[in-house]
Structures are given as C-alpha cells and as structure tokens.
Amino acid sequence: MNVPQIVFTQPVVGLRTLDDQSFLRSIVWSRSASVRLMESARAGDVDAVFRELKKQGFGASSRKQSKKASSRRGPRKAALWSLNAFDETPRTAGLVSLWHDFELRKQRAGKKIGAKHKNNKAKNGRKHEENGQRGSESFIERLGHWLQAAALEGSLSPFELLVACEVLREAGSELPTEVGWPLWRLTLTAAVEASAGCAGPDEHAVAADQSLVARGEIPFEAGLLFSMVKGSGKLNRTGGNFLRSGLEAMTDTDGTPKAELLAKISLWLAPLVRAAAWSKRSNVTLWDGSSRRRFARLLEWVAAMCRTDGRLALSNGRARDVSGLLATASRLAGWKKKSPPAKYLSAMGNGALRSRASVHRKQPQSDGHPATQSDWARLACMRNSWSLTPDTMVVAHHREKPLLDLTALGRPLLSGEWDINVEIDGRPIAFRNDWECVCWFSDDDADFLELHAEPEPGVTIERQLMLSRTEHFAVLADAVSVPDGSRVEYKSRVPLVEGLESKADRLTREWVLKTHGIRARVFPLALPDDRIESTSGSLALVDDSLELCQKGEGGLFAPLTIDWAPERRHCAADWRSLTVTEQGEVIPRSRAGAHRIRIGDHHLFIYRSLKSTGELRAVLGQHTLHETVIGLIDEDGDVDPILLVEPQAGATD
C-alpha cells in the first residue's frame, strides 16, 4: 500500500485511516526540524515525538528570538473573538466551552498568586498549583472526549481549526501525550487538508471576515505552528499575502474601512490582530511598511467609533465588548501608551468609561482632530476629542438610506438607518444607493458632512450633519428641491437606541431623550415651537424612531437640532423661522430656509439656500451668498459663523 506524504499545499488523502506510527513516517520534515524529532518519527515513537514538539514550542516560537520576545504571550482567548463569524454546531460549541472554561480557571488561579500577606506566599503558591492541576485535569479530560468525537465525525471547520491551533500554542505544553498527540495530529491533518486549496481562486462567495480567517489567518498561523513540516514556509507566506491584500482591498489609503464592513468590523479585524500577535511572538514579518501604516490608521479609526461600553458604532449588536481586541491591536500597532487613542482604550478596558459619575465630570480635551471621512469607503466619523466622554457621530452612505450613529458624552442616543421618504404630488420617490459626499469640513469648532442624491431628474436631496466640537449639540437637516409648483410631502426618522426614554414636552414641540444621566433635547426648527399653533407638520415617536413630517411646494428645508449640554439641560428654549429677502422682497421657503433657536444663553442660527439666483440674500440683518450658514448669535444680534458652505458651481436657477 502506498503511504501518503504529508506536505503542505499538496493534495493528500487517507490520512485519517493511518495508525500513529504510519502517520509519523508519512510526514516530510522541513530543514528546521531537529534530528531528534525526525529520528523519533522514523521510529514511530509517539511519546518521543510529542516531547520534542513541546521543547520546540510546537514550532510557533522555535525561531531565533530574544528572551523578552520568547516570554511574550499572545492575547487570551483570542480565537473566541471570531465566535460569531461562523455557523455554530454542537461540536463547535463544546470546543468553545471547554477552551473558555480552561481560560477562566487559569485566570482565577493566577489571581490567587497575589497573596494577601507575604508570609503566606508559599502556601498560596501551593494552592495555585493544586487549583491549576485540578483545572487542567478537568480540561484534559473534556478535551480528550472532544477529540474522540471529532476523529469520528470528520474534518474540522475553519473556526474549530483556529481554536485548535490556539489550544496547541497556549496549552500544548501542559497536555499529556495521550491527549496532546491526538490534538496535534488532528490539527495538522486539518491544516494540511485546508492548505491544498488556499492558494487557488476562491470558488465560493464567502464573507470578508470568514475569508480572512480561512484563507489568510489559518495558513499564516499553521505555517508557524507546524514550521517543522515541509511546505510550511510557503503556506505562511501565502497566508500573509492574503492578509495584506485583504487589508488593502477593504480599507482606504488612510485606513478608513469600507462602510459595508461596519456590521461585522470586529469580526473582520480579529484575524488581522491575531495574525499580528503570532507574527510578533514568532519574530516573523507580517506587515510591510505600507500595510503597517494602514493597519495602525485602521485601528485609530475603529477606536474613534468605539463607544464607552466597548461596542462599536453601527455594529448591529453582532459585536460584544471589543475593548480587549482593540487594546491588543493598539499594542501590536506600536501605539505609545500616552497617545490619546491609547489612553482612551486603556480607560475603556479598566472600566473608567462605564462609570455614570464620569458623565458629568469635566474631562480635558485632547489635541488633534479624531475625525475622518472617505469618499471611497462612503464613511465618515465625527468626534469632538479623545476625552473620556466623547461626542461622536458615525455616518455610512453605502445603502439606499444613510446609516447614523450618535453618542452624547459617551452615551449612545441614535443608531440605525436614518430613513427618508419623499412624495411629489402624491407619488413616492424611489431611492438608490447613490449618495455622494459633496462637502466635508472639520476644524476646532465642528465637523460637517453633506450628502447629495438625485433619485430622479429634477429632484435633489441633500442631507446635512454637523457635530459641534465644543458646545455639545448636533444638527441633522434635509434640503429637498423639486420642480416649482410641485407639492412635496417629506418624512424622516432618526433611530433611537434601545432602552432610551423619550418624552414630548407638554407646551412645545420639543422632545426629550434620557439615558444614563444624559438629557438630550430635540427641536424641529421648521415647525412652530408652540403646540397650540397649527401646522401641517409634526415630530412624533413612531416605532422607536422620532419621525419628522413636513409639507411644502417646490421644496423644503427640514432641520433638527439635538442639544445635550449639561449646563443647558433645564434652560428655557424658544425657536422660530426667519424671513429671508432678496433685493428687498421676501422669498418663499421653497427657495431658502432660515431658523434660530435660543436655549438659555446659547443662540443658534441656521440658513440654507435651496434655489439660488446668485444675488445676495438678507436674513436677521446678515447678507450672504453662501449656500449654508450655521453660527451663534451674539448679544448684539450678529452671527459668529461656525461654518460657511459655498454654493456648488452652476447651482443658480
């Protein structure tokens, strides 16, 4: 009978039917394999082979490296970061359970080493050793049962192979031969079988995060873990190339990830971080200069949209607390501990950001503008600072309706689809995923984004979003332009986060949103503030969203302001629409809209031109040719601009 040769990246069959001695003799060893290992394999001595594998650290740390590098451990339970990336079977659940339980026991035992009294150190050390042995015995027994079932049921799934590699690296030295050898053999067999197709084209449509694990991370890590097997070097390089190309394909040059990744960004990021950890531990290069810079910028972008509860904006509940993932990633990216994003992640990891008391504590503002926008990625992240209680607004415009995520002083307020419906003369307008960023602005005062869409000829929708960097408020506004004389009915919905308390004011059209010590106030500036005053529009709670409705002819401007400044939470508020004139004549709201709102001493002014003739317009004593003006009104009635937006070329009637 022909005995198969076990070599990476080459098809091989019949490995599972071989006895242990034949399996060992079938392995083609690489040049890095020790003489003792090869001689023991030729002799079919399983015990001797496994002892030698332990000495070599199972290949993952067999490379020449410094003492400091060799003692560096990888992140704990890192494989479980991808728990939700693949379909779970009962067998997979069993592996996850035993590995998670083993890690918990190790952590609990480790805590006991810190003795309450120095004179009890030896006693505590003995207790730790005993507890560790009991935990290991339980783990070993359960792992043995799992391996027996897996050997009978067939190939490992990519996620099971990922966990198996981590178990070998982190716990292999603690395993007896009767359990450690079957694990090593099963993992090598699965890795060899998977390697045969990893270099070819992807024949199946696989999610980006799954593809990175199966075709990038597993080949890269298996090439390190089984470096003594022939073909491991090629396998490692193939996996590394796939990881680098995956990073490049899904991020802009500044590291901004594609908007399509948002729902599963932590699952996509996890294999990159784990592979970087294996690379550092084994002193094997993963990133080149370009990919290293892009990886570091990607992590800064992801950190900027991470909430104080450890969840990521617009992750749709798929990602749990990712602070551990990001903290590990930041160290691997070489961030300085005192850098603003590193300090933010550190505070998140130690629980400082989860304290309700920190919401109202004055936090220092950090240097720099942690805001970014990418036309290519169709994604923007506005953020006022790297303080411990940030204001952030993440916007994605890759779908029919933009996605929006707003946090106030670190607490989530809005998250989900920023819906919009427009009817012209009773006919609904169909939207497509063709939103385009036509204006991006970021300075010390504010971040501003404007999205543009033309769902059909003669109909223009422009969505404006502004986040103040210093005053704790945001502006969300829609400008709808349709042919003159056409009736337009407009509805938009801002999605409230789950668990948010919302309440309408009794006297005005203001709404109040409350969550964990935050009181945010929402004002529909184009509607009269007094509820008694009749209007065709409304602001109401509909299906866990605030729905704004307005009507107009020839076009309309529909702004919402959201204010959460602690010092203004109970201040009286009033607002009204302003008259706009051109050459001394009042112009209709289908051509321009202007509004002002006063909350205590805070007096905000907003102007938006819908259709321009190129002539100066006057409003509140101000004369302007700008398309958009947002500013604060001082005691003398003058407007101090926060931002000024020039009209687009050819935008006149």
XYZ file of C-alpha atoms in Angstrom:
653
model
C 0.000 0.000 0.000
C 1.283 3.452 -0.911
C 1.770 5.620 2.158
C 0.799 9.281 1.520
C 3.315 12.045 2.043
C 2.269 14.775 4.415
C 3.343 18.073 2.848
C 1.587 21.452 2.995
C -0.153 22.918 -0.101
C -0.322 19.493 -1.816
C -3.473 17.346 -2.003
C -3.363 14.327 0.278
C -5.922 11.626 1.090
C -6.225 8.798 3.554
C -4.519 10.490 6.498
C -7.321 9.698 8.939
C -7.082 5.942 8.339
C -3.364 5.691 9.188
C -2.181 4.397 12.538
C 0.032 6.738 14.552
C 3.303 5.110 13.510
C 2.431 5.256 9.799
C 1.239 8.850 10.209
C 4.591 9.872 11.690
C 6.563 8.135 8.944
C 4.444 9.903 6.316
C 5.467 13.389 7.458
C 8.005 15.112 5.209
C 10.027 17.299 7.550
C 11.435 20.716 6.745
C 15.037 21.779 7.245
C 14.127 23.425 10.556
C 13.105 20.085 12.120
C 15.570 18.739 14.659
C 17.453 15.496 14.073
C 15.956 14.005 17.225
C 12.437 14.803 16.021
C 12.985 13.166 12.635
C 14.641 10.080 14.145
C 11.811 9.643 16.654
C 9.255 9.967 13.825
C 11.027 7.351 11.696
C 10.980 5.038 14.703
C 7.248 5.672 15.181
C 7.847 6.771 18.792
C 4.804 8.937 19.569
C 5.944 9.790 23.119
C 9.378 10.939 21.981
C 7.934 12.985 19.118
C 5.476 14.778 21.370
C 8.173 15.537 23.947
C 10.316 17.059 21.219
C 7.384 19.091 19.900
C 6.887 20.522 23.388
C 10.538 21.520 23.580
C 10.218 23.331 20.265
C 7.108 25.168 21.381
C 5.175 23.385 18.604
C 7.044 25.478 16.049
C 5.272 28.721 16.965
C 8.222 30.029 18.976
C 11.043 27.963 17.521
C 12.505 30.877 15.578
C 15.570 32.635 16.918
C 14.425 35.458 19.145
C 15.265 37.412 22.258
C 14.474 36.202 25.752
C 11.944 39.010 26.087
C 10.202 38.008 22.860
C 10.098 34.311 23.727
C 8.369 35.005 27.035
C 5.691 37.162 25.447
C 2.284 35.502 25.476
C -0.434 36.036 22.952
C -3.800 37.615 23.761
C -6.059 35.458 25.932
C -8.898 33.574 24.200
C -8.162 35.489 21.002
C -9.700 32.780 18.796
C -13.051 33.366 20.504
C -13.147 36.887 19.047
C -14.419 35.130 15.898
C -17.067 33.107 17.712
C -19.944 34.743 15.787
C -18.226 34.667 12.402
C -19.161 31.054 11.561
C -22.177 28.816 11.999
C -22.087 27.010 15.319
C -22.593 23.254 15.639
C -22.897 21.284 18.896
C -19.328 20.068 18.381
C -18.093 23.642 17.900
C -19.996 24.775 20.982
C -18.336 22.009 23.010
C -14.850 23.118 21.938
C -15.621 26.752 22.726
C -16.999 25.824 26.132
C -14.010 23.767 27.235
C -11.466 26.320 25.962
C -13.326 29.208 27.566
C -13.615 27.270 30.829
C -9.913 26.435 30.808
C -9.004 30.086 30.363
C -11.307 31.134 33.206
C -9.671 28.610 35.537
C -6.223 29.829 34.538
C -7.209 33.445 35.203
C -8.777 32.638 38.574
C -5.764 30.591 39.598
C -3.451 33.403 38.524
C -5.243 35.904 40.727
C -4.538 33.728 43.764
C -0.802 34.211 43.307
C -1.133 37.784 44.556
C -1.022 36.859 48.261
C -2.814 38.897 50.880
C 0.236 38.553 53.130
C 3.826 37.933 52.155
C 4.289 35.238 54.767
C 1.550 33.190 53.052
C 3.207 33.340 49.633
C 4.465 29.749 49.667
C 1.127 28.420 50.882
C -0.745 30.371 48.237
C 1.694 29.126 45.622
C 0.899 25.532 46.545
C -2.831 26.278 46.404
C -2.415 27.869 42.985
C -0.534 24.813 41.744
C -3.208 22.470 43.093
C -6.033 24.547 41.604
C -4.221 24.740 38.290
C -3.755 20.967 38.246
C -7.412 20.313 39.040
C -8.462 22.752 36.302
C -6.021 21.206 33.836
C -7.196 17.694 34.645
C -10.810 18.667 34.015
C -9.835 20.414 30.821
C -7.688 17.490 29.657
C -10.478 15.025 30.278
C -13.031 17.090 28.392
C -10.594 17.759 25.558
C -9.928 14.034 25.232
C -13.632 13.305 24.869
C -13.985 16.081 22.288
C -11.049 14.747 20.255
C -12.520 11.257 20.202
C -15.803 12.618 18.819
C -14.049 14.859 16.279
C -11.941 11.963 14.985
C -15.115 10.026 14.208
C -17.165 12.903 12.763
C -14.856 14.218 10.042
C -12.948 17.383 9.156
C -12.630 20.395 11.433
C -14.425 23.587 10.469
C -12.251 26.703 9.930
C -13.255 28.042 13.349
C -12.525 24.715 15.069
C -9.122 24.620 13.377
C -8.487 28.189 14.538
C -9.266 27.276 18.154
C -7.256 24.044 17.934
C -4.184 25.976 16.798
C -4.563 28.347 19.734
C -5.033 25.499 22.211
C -1.818 23.875 20.977
C 0.117 27.122 21.221
C -1.207 28.214 24.624
C -1.868 24.923 26.428
C 0.044 22.277 24.473
C 2.946 22.202 26.934
C 0.511 21.230 29.724
C -1.051 18.305 27.861
C -0.044 14.668 28.384
C 0.825 12.660 25.304
C -2.446 10.701 25.326
C -4.363 13.959 24.704
C -1.740 16.284 23.247
C -0.699 13.917 20.457
C -4.253 13.346 19.102
C -4.766 17.124 19.180
C -1.511 17.773 17.289
C -2.274 15.060 14.730
C -5.881 16.204 14.181
C -4.825 19.855 13.852
C -2.018 19.053 11.416
C -4.334 16.852 9.342
C -6.970 19.601 9.129
C -4.334 22.224 8.294
C -2.820 20.073 5.522
C -6.268 19.379 4.044
C -7.153 23.086 4.152
C -3.807 24.152 2.650
C -4.381 22.290 -0.616
C -6.914 24.896 -1.783
C -5.751 28.051 -0.025
C -3.527 29.219 -2.883
C -6.167 28.884 -5.604
C -9.051 31.190 -6.521
C -11.984 31.489 -4.148
C -14.741 29.478 -5.796
C -17.438 30.387 -3.282
C -18.907 33.686 -2.177
C -17.614 33.967 1.394
C -17.984 36.885 3.783
C -14.861 39.032 4.089
C -14.298 38.145 7.753
C -14.646 34.395 7.100
C -12.337 34.597 4.097
C -9.626 36.339 6.127
C -9.732 33.538 8.697
C -9.861 30.597 6.288
C -7.513 31.800 3.547
C -5.304 34.245 5.425
C -5.014 33.701 9.163
C -5.145 29.889 9.327
C -2.458 29.361 6.632
C -0.282 32.047 8.236
C -0.562 30.609 11.756
C -0.451 26.949 10.703
C 2.751 27.718 8.807
C 4.259 28.900 12.109
C 2.766 26.222 14.343
C 3.943 23.400 12.044
C 7.137 25.060 10.837
C 8.934 21.690 11.073
C 6.727 20.230 8.286
C 7.733 20.716 4.650
C 5.770 23.418 2.822
C 5.078 25.404 5.995
C 7.125 28.384 4.801
C 5.180 28.635 1.560
C 1.922 28.240 3.479
C 2.914 31.014 5.877
C 3.794 33.373 3.002
C 0.539 32.569 1.188
C -1.491 33.399 4.287
C 0.454 36.609 4.909
C -0.064 37.757 1.320
C -3.804 37.148 1.626
C -3.999 39.103 4.895
C -2.148 42.072 3.401
C -4.241 42.071 0.231
C -7.415 41.767 2.321
C -6.401 44.774 4.390
C -5.662 46.778 1.255
C -8.866 45.753 -0.533
C -11.198 46.735 2.312
C -9.611 49.977 3.536
C -8.788 53.360 2.042
C -5.193 54.554 1.982
C -5.779 56.369 5.290
C -7.100 53.178 6.913
C -10.812 54.006 6.704
C -12.700 50.703 6.296
C -15.419 50.237 3.714
C -18.871 51.081 5.013
C -20.000 47.553 4.127
C -17.731 46.235 6.890
C -19.407 48.139 9.712
C -21.906 45.442 10.675
C -19.049 42.939 11.200
C -15.995 45.150 11.585
C -14.734 43.486 14.776
C -15.078 40.017 13.214
C -13.111 41.201 10.165
C -10.458 42.894 12.296
C -9.945 39.905 14.618
C -7.916 37.679 12.225
C -5.626 40.604 11.371
C -4.921 41.238 15.050
C -4.395 37.569 15.908
C -2.044 37.057 12.971
C -0.084 40.145 14.002
C 0.215 38.691 17.522
C 1.519 35.352 16.169
C 3.910 37.286 13.940
C 5.340 39.270 16.849
C 5.649 36.228 19.101
C 7.454 34.228 16.419
C 9.582 37.105 15.075
C 8.146 36.583 11.603
C 7.304 39.592 9.463
C 3.654 40.044 8.541
C 3.309 43.704 7.549
C 5.450 45.652 5.132
C 5.895 49.410 5.565
C 2.722 50.376 3.725
C 0.464 47.777 5.339
C 1.885 48.545 8.798
C 0.900 52.211 8.452
C -2.502 51.301 7.065
C -3.115 48.803 9.888
C -2.238 51.439 12.511
C -4.542 54.031 10.903
C -7.346 51.453 10.648
C -7.098 50.792 14.373
C -7.229 54.500 15.172
C -10.358 54.830 13.030
C -12.030 51.869 14.744
C -11.071 53.208 18.186
C -12.646 56.554 17.299
C -16.022 54.933 16.680
C -15.857 52.701 19.755
C -18.421 53.543 22.399
C -17.675 53.701 26.102
C -19.409 50.328 26.646
C -16.851 48.662 24.369
C -19.248 48.238 21.457
C -18.690 49.676 18.006
C -20.981 52.138 16.288
C -23.414 50.554 13.802
C -22.231 47.028 14.624
C -25.891 45.955 14.892
C -25.335 44.021 18.097
C -23.041 41.449 16.438
C -20.008 42.641 18.368
C -19.871 42.485 22.120
C -17.239 44.337 24.152
C -14.279 44.750 21.784
C -12.045 46.703 24.159
C -9.759 43.668 24.589
C -9.420 43.253 20.836
C -8.609 46.931 20.311
C -6.214 47.122 23.268
C -4.262 44.150 21.898
C -4.322 45.664 18.418
C -3.031 49.033 19.634
C -0.020 47.409 21.306
C 0.756 45.439 18.171
C 0.478 48.614 16.086
C 3.106 50.256 18.256
C 0.937 52.984 19.763
C 2.564 54.958 22.549
C 0.851 54.394 25.895
C 0.361 58.124 26.395
C -1.144 58.744 22.962
C -4.775 59.990 23.133
C -6.383 56.918 21.483
C -4.295 54.506 23.600
C -5.316 56.299 26.805
C -8.956 56.148 25.701
C -8.768 52.381 25.107
C -6.950 51.882 28.397
C -9.667 53.752 30.292
C -12.296 51.692 28.499
C -10.589 48.450 29.439
C -10.319 49.288 33.164
C -13.975 50.318 33.375
C -13.457 54.061 33.844
C -15.743 54.872 30.916
C -18.612 52.807 32.272
C -18.980 54.897 35.411
C -22.078 57.052 35.446
C -20.248 59.571 37.595
C -17.783 60.223 34.781
C -20.529 61.613 32.549
C -20.751 64.920 34.347
C -17.095 65.124 35.321
C -15.218 67.764 33.332
C -12.814 65.953 31.036
C -9.754 67.557 29.413
C -9.889 67.942 25.666
C -7.066 66.247 23.794
C -5.043 67.622 20.935
C -5.791 66.735 17.343
C -8.931 66.101 15.331
C -10.001 62.458 15.697
C -12.384 62.773 12.740
C -12.126 61.259 9.280
C -14.093 60.880 6.070
C -13.561 58.790 2.943
C -15.424 59.164 -0.342
C -14.125 55.752 -1.424
C -15.235 53.993 1.782
C -18.507 56.023 1.879
C -17.970 56.523 5.571
C -17.401 59.410 7.978
C -16.592 59.573 11.670
C -17.091 62.861 13.510
C -15.715 63.114 17.022
C -15.106 66.100 19.251
C -11.990 64.739 21.043
C -10.258 61.747 22.620
C -11.701 62.701 26.008
C -13.226 60.014 28.200
C -16.787 61.222 27.487
C -16.767 61.944 23.747
C -19.416 63.200 21.383
C -19.331 61.136 18.187
C -21.361 60.773 15.009
C -20.657 57.975 12.524
C -22.315 58.152 9.096
C -22.335 55.490 6.362
C -23.944 56.152 2.980
C -23.447 52.938 1.017
C -27.133 51.889 1.077
C -30.450 53.317 -0.114
C -30.775 55.247 3.159
C -27.776 56.507 5.149
C -26.870 54.927 8.495
C -26.348 57.121 11.536
C -24.864 56.563 14.998
C -24.755 59.404 17.542
C -23.304 59.307 21.046
C -23.526 62.179 23.536
C -20.910 62.419 26.294
C -20.094 58.793 25.582
C -23.711 57.547 25.768
C -25.456 56.225 22.627
C -28.567 58.155 21.525
C -29.204 57.250 17.889
C -28.190 54.189 15.902
C -29.504 52.689 12.683
C -30.986 53.780 9.388
C -31.714 57.492 9.017
C -34.829 56.887 6.977
C -36.288 59.353 4.468
C -39.464 59.235 2.371
C -40.450 61.873 -0.177
C -43.648 62.112 -2.213
C -44.098 64.558 -5.083
C -47.710 65.298 -5.992
C -48.653 62.102 -4.144
C -46.092 59.935 -5.968
C -43.367 58.305 -3.809
C -39.749 58.774 -4.854
C -37.546 55.662 -5.062
C -34.063 55.989 -3.558
C -30.940 54.165 -4.705
C -27.595 53.629 -3.033
C -26.049 56.571 -4.893
C -25.471 59.008 -2.035
C -22.374 61.112 -2.651
C -20.409 63.217 -0.196
C -20.255 66.720 -1.683
C -18.893 68.566 1.353
C -16.680 67.578 4.292
C -15.382 70.098 6.811
C -13.526 69.635 10.101
C -11.880 72.202 12.363
C -11.720 73.245 16.017
C -15.399 74.268 16.040
C -17.241 71.470 14.243
C -17.297 68.506 11.877
C -19.692 68.829 8.941
C -20.839 66.394 6.245
C -23.219 66.915 3.335
C -24.614 64.043 1.261
C -26.189 64.529 -2.153
C -28.606 62.345 -4.113
C -30.675 62.834 -7.265
C -33.190 59.970 -7.183
C -34.775 61.231 -10.423
C -34.402 64.205 -12.788
C -35.432 67.491 -11.194
C -35.379 66.076 -7.650
C -32.415 66.778 -5.369
C -31.990 65.615 -1.775
C -29.162 66.942 0.363
C -28.625 65.665 3.899
C -26.508 67.765 6.241
C -24.954 66.612 9.515
C -22.930 68.763 11.867
C -21.365 67.868 15.232
C -20.093 70.667 17.465
C -16.661 70.073 18.995
C -17.181 72.367 21.978
C -20.900 73.032 22.604
C -22.436 69.505 22.807
C -25.049 69.747 20.074
C -25.671 68.364 16.590
C -27.651 69.430 13.535
C -29.409 66.969 11.206
C -31.080 68.606 8.225
C -32.617 67.673 4.871
C -32.924 70.052 1.932
C -35.430 68.825 -0.659
C -35.642 70.569 -4.038
C -38.351 69.636 -6.564
C -39.790 71.375 -9.658
C -41.581 74.660 -8.942
C -45.272 74.213 -8.210
C -44.915 70.550 -7.211
C -46.323 69.511 -3.845
C -43.795 67.704 -1.664
C -44.507 65.579 1.395
C -41.489 64.690 3.474
C -40.856 62.226 6.316
C -37.622 61.308 8.031
C -36.924 59.070 11.011
C -33.968 59.240 13.375
C -33.459 55.804 15.026
C -33.349 55.811 18.829
C -31.183 53.266 20.620
C -32.858 50.526 22.601
C -33.740 51.438 26.173
C -33.772 55.177 25.567
C -36.511 57.061 27.421
C -38.318 59.586 25.201
C -40.938 62.133 26.150
C -42.709 65.009 24.374
C -42.834 68.417 26.024
C -46.341 69.464 27.111
C -46.189 73.041 25.812
C -43.796 72.946 22.855
C -42.835 70.546 20.053
C -39.587 69.695 21.827
C -38.775 66.051 22.644
C -36.536 64.913 25.483
C -34.350 61.790 25.320
C -32.886 60.344 28.536
C -30.273 57.659 29.129
C -27.800 57.028 31.976
C -27.660 60.598 33.231
C -27.814 62.204 29.776
C -30.698 64.528 28.882
C -30.806 65.326 25.169
C -33.345 67.741 23.715
C -34.612 67.539 20.123
C -36.045 70.595 18.347
C -37.831 70.645 14.918
C -36.818 74.156 13.866
C -39.091 74.433 10.788
C -42.190 73.761 12.928
C -43.666 76.328 15.354
C -42.382 75.828 18.899
C -45.850 76.356 20.465
C -48.033 73.235 20.254
C -51.143 75.413 20.124
C -50.072 76.955 16.818
C -51.460 74.950 13.904
C -49.089 73.393 11.365
C -49.147 70.666 8.705
C -46.005 69.064 10.126
C -45.188 67.051 13.235
C -42.449 65.433 15.305
C -43.631 62.192 16.911
C -42.409 58.852 18.240
C -43.078 56.086 15.674
C -41.672 52.539 16.030
C -38.740 53.515 18.265
C -37.809 56.426 15.995
C -38.511 60.147 16.035
C -40.425 60.902 12.853
C -40.341 64.420 11.405
C -43.057 65.282 8.873
C -43.222 68.447 6.765
C -45.026 69.626 3.636
C -44.127 72.256 1.089
C -44.394 73.388 -2.509
C -41.355 73.452 -4.775
C -39.071 72.288 -1.967
C -38.466 72.494 1.771
C -35.776 72.638 4.439
C -36.191 70.312 7.458
C -33.621 70.836 10.236
C -33.439 69.095 13.610
C -31.115 70.204 16.385
C -30.166 67.897 19.248
C -28.689 69.508 22.362
C -27.217 67.584 25.333
C -25.037 70.207 27.055
C -25.311 69.532 30.819
C -25.414 73.261 31.614
C -28.432 73.737 29.290
C -30.425 70.626 30.188
C -33.143 72.601 32.016
C -32.825 76.021 30.334
C -35.886 77.508 28.653
C -35.867 77.122 24.864
C -37.639 79.011 22.081
C -37.229 78.948 18.326
C -38.775 80.393 15.202
C -38.419 80.534 11.426
C -36.889 83.689 9.950
C -37.774 85.805 6.939
C -35.319 85.731 4.025
C -35.301 88.547 1.470
C -33.639 89.048 -1.886
C -33.413 92.527 -3.397
C -35.850 93.742 -0.762
C -38.544 91.116 -1.429
C -39.462 88.168 0.768
C -38.670 84.843 -0.916
C -40.669 81.643 -0.309
C -39.362 78.737 1.798
C -39.038 76.649 -1.360
C -36.030 78.846 -2.211
C -34.394 79.249 1.190
C -34.954 78.418 4.863
C -33.598 80.163 7.938
C -34.197 79.455 11.616
C -32.877 80.389 15.005
C -33.110 78.685 18.406
C -32.239 80.027 21.845
C -31.531 77.692 24.801
C -30.533 79.828 27.758
C -27.574 81.917 26.550
C -26.923 79.574 23.618
C -28.379 81.161 20.459
C -28.002 79.161 17.223
C -28.632 80.359 13.653
C -29.125 78.084 10.608
C -29.603 79.185 6.978
C -29.896 77.000 3.872
C -30.367 78.096 0.282
C -32.421 75.660 -1.818
C -32.500 77.550 -5.115
C -30.229 80.493 -5.803
C -30.248 83.330 -8.338
C -26.721 84.389 -7.453
C -27.945 87.523 -5.673
C -27.226 88.482 -2.071
C -29.851 87.439 0.432
C -30.623 89.082 3.751
C -31.717 87.357 6.926
C -31.528 88.589 10.520
C -29.559 91.606 9.326
C -26.958 89.379 7.644
C -26.228 89.446 3.898
C -24.868 86.297 2.319
C -24.207 84.456 -0.929
C -23.402 81.226 0.899
C -25.432 78.070 0.426
C -25.280 77.158 4.125
C -24.558 79.241 7.205
C -24.520 77.838 10.746
C -23.400 80.102 13.555
C -24.007 81.515 17.008
C -25.835 84.818 17.547
C -24.059 87.155 19.969
C -25.558 89.730 22.321
C -25.544 92.366 19.562
C -27.536 90.149 17.204
C -24.564 89.421 14.925
C -23.876 85.901 13.664
C -20.491 84.382 14.512
C -20.183 81.631 11.875
C -19.337 78.076 12.870
C -19.282 77.066 9.221
C -19.922 78.622 5.825
C -20.593 76.468 2.756
C -20.093 77.959 -0.703
C -22.704 77.158 -3.378
C -21.743 74.490 -5.878
C -20.690 75.657 -9.315
C -23.694 76.063 -11.569
C -26.153 75.894 -8.666
C -28.081 79.016 -9.648
C -31.527 78.854 -11.240
